[in-house]
mmCIF file with all atom_site columns, C-alpha atoms in Angstrom:
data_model
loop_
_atom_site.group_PDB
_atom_site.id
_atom_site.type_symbol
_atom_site.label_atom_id
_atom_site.label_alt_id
_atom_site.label_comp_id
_atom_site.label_asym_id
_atom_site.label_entity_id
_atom_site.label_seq_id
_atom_site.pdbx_PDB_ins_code
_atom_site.Cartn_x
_atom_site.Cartn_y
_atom_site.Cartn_z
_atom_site.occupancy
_atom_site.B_iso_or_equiv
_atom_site.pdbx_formal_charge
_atom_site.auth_seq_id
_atom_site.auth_comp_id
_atom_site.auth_asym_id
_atom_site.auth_atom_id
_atom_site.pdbx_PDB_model_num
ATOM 1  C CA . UNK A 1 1  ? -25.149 -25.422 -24.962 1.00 54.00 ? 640 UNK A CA 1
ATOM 2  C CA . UNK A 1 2  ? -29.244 -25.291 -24.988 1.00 69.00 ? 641 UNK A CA 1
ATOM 3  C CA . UNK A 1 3  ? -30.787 -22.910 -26.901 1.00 83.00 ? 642 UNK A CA 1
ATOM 4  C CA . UNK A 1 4  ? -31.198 -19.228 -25.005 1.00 83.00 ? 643 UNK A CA 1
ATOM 5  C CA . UNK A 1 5  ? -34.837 -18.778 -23.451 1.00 89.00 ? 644 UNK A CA 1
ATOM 6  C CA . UNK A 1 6  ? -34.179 -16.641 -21.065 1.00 91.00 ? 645 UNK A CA 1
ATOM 7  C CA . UNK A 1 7  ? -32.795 -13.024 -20.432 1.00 92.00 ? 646 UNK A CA 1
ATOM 8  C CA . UNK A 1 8  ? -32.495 -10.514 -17.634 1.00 90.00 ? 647 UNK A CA 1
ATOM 9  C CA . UNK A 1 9  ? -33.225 -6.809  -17.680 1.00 94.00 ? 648 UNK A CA 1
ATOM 10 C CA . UNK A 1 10 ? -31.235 -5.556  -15.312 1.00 95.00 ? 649 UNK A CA 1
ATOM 11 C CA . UNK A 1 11 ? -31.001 -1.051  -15.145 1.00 97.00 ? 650 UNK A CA 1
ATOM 12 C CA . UNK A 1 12 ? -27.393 0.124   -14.412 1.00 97.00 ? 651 UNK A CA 1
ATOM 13 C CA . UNK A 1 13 ? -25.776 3.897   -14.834 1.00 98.00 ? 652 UNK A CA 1
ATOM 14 C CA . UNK A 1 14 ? -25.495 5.316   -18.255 1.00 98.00 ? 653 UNK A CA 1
ATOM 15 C CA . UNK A 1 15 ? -22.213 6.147   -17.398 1.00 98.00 ? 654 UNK A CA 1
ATOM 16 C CA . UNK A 1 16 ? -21.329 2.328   -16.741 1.00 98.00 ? 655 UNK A CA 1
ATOM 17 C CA . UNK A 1 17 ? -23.344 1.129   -19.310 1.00 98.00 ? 656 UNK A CA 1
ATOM 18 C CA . UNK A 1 18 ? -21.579 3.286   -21.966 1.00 98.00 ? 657 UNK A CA 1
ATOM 19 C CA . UNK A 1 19 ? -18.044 2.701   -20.603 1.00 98.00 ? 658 UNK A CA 1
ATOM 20 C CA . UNK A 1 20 ? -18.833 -1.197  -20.829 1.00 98.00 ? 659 UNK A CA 1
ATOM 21 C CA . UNK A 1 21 ? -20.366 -1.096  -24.131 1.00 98.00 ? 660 UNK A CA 1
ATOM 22 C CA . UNK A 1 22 ? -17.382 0.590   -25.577 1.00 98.00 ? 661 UNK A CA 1
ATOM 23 C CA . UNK A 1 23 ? -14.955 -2.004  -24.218 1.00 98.00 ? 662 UNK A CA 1
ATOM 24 C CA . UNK A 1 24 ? -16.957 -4.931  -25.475 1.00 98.00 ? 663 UNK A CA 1
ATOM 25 C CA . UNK A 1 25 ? -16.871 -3.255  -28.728 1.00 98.00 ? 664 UNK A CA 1
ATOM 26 C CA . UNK A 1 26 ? -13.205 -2.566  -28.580 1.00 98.00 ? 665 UNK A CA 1
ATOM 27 C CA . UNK A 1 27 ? -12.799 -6.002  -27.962 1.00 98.00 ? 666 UNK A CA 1
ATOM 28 C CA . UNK A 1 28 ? -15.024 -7.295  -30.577 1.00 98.00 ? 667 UNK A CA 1
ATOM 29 C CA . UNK A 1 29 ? -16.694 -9.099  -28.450 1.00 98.00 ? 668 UNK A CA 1
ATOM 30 C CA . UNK A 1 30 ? -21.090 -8.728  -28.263 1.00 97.00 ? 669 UNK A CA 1
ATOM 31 C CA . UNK A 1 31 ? -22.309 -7.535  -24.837 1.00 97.00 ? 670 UNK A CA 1
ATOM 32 C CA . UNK A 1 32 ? -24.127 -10.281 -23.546 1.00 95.00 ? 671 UNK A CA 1
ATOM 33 C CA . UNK A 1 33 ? -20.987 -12.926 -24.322 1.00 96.00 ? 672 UNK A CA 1
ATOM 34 C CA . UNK A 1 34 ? -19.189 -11.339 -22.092 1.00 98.00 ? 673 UNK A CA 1
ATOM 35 C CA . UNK A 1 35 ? -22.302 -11.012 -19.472 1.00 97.00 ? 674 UNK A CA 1
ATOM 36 C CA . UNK A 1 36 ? -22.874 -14.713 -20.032 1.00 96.00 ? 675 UNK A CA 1
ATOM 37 C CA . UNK A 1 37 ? -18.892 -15.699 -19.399 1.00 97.00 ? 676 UNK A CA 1
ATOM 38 C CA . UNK A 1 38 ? -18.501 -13.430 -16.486 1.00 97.00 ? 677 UNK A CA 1
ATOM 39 C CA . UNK A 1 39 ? -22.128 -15.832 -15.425 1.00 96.00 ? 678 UNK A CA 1
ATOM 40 C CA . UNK A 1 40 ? -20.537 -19.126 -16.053 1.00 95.00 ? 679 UNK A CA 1
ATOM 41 C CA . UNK A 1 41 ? -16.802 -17.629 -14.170 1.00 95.00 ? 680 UNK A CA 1
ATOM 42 C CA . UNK A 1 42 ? -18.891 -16.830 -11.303 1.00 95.00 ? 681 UNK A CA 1
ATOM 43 C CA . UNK A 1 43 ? -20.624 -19.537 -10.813 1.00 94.00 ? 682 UNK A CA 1
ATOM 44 C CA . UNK A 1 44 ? -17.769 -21.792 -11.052 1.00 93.00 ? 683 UNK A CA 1
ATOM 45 C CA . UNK A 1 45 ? -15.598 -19.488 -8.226  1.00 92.00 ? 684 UNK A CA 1
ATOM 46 C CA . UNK A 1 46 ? -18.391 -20.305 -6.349  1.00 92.00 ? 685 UNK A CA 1
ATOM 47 C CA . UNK A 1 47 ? -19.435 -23.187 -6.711  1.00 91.00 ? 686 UNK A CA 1
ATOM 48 C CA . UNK A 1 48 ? -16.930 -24.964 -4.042  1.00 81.00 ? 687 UNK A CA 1
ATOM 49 C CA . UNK A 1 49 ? -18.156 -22.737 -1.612  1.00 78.00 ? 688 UNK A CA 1
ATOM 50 C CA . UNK A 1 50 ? -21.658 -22.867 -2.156  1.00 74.00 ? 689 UNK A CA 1
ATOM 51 C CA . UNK A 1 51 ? -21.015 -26.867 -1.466  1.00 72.00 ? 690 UNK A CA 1
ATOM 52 C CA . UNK A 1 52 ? -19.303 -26.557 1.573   1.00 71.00 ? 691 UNK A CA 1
ATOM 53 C CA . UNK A 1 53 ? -21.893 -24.407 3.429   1.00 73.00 ? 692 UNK A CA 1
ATOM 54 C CA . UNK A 1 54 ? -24.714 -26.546 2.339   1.00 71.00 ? 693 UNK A CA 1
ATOM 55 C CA . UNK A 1 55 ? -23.043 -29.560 3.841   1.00 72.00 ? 694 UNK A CA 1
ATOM 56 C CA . UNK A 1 56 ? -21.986 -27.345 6.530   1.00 74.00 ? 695 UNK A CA 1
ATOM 57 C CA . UNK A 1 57 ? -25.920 -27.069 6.759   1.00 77.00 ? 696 UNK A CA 1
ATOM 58 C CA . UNK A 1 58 ? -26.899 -30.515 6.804   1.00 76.00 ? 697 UNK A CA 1
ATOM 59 C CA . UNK A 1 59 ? -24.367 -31.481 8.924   1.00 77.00 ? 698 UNK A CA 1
ATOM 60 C CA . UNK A 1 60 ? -26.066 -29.182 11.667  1.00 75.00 ? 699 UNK A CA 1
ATOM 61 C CA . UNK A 1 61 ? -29.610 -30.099 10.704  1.00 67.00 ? 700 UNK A CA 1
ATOM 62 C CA . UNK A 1 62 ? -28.691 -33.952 11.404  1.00 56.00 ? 701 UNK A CA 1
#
């Protein structure tokens, strides 16, 4: 993996921010690894069908 050069700031409830926080932490696991894994999971559950609208697309545009 590339070195990180880019981030998000994102606002959320306190409530839900808390709540995650202290599951990550139960977990042992830093904040933004899970943010990034539940990035790279959704991505790849959608990747297939991201692909199949745009050929869906350029099948219509042909």
């Amino acid at each position: 993996m590339t070195g990180k050069d880019a981030g998000f700031r994102i606002r959320v409830e306190r409530d839900l921010r808390d709540k995650f926080i202290e599951m990550c932490r139960a977990k042992d696991r830093p904040a933004a690894q899970v943010i990034r894994d539940f990035m790279r999971q959704y991505i790849e559950d959608n990747a297939a069908a991201n692909d199949t609208q745009a050929a869906k697309k350029q099948k219509g545009h042909s």
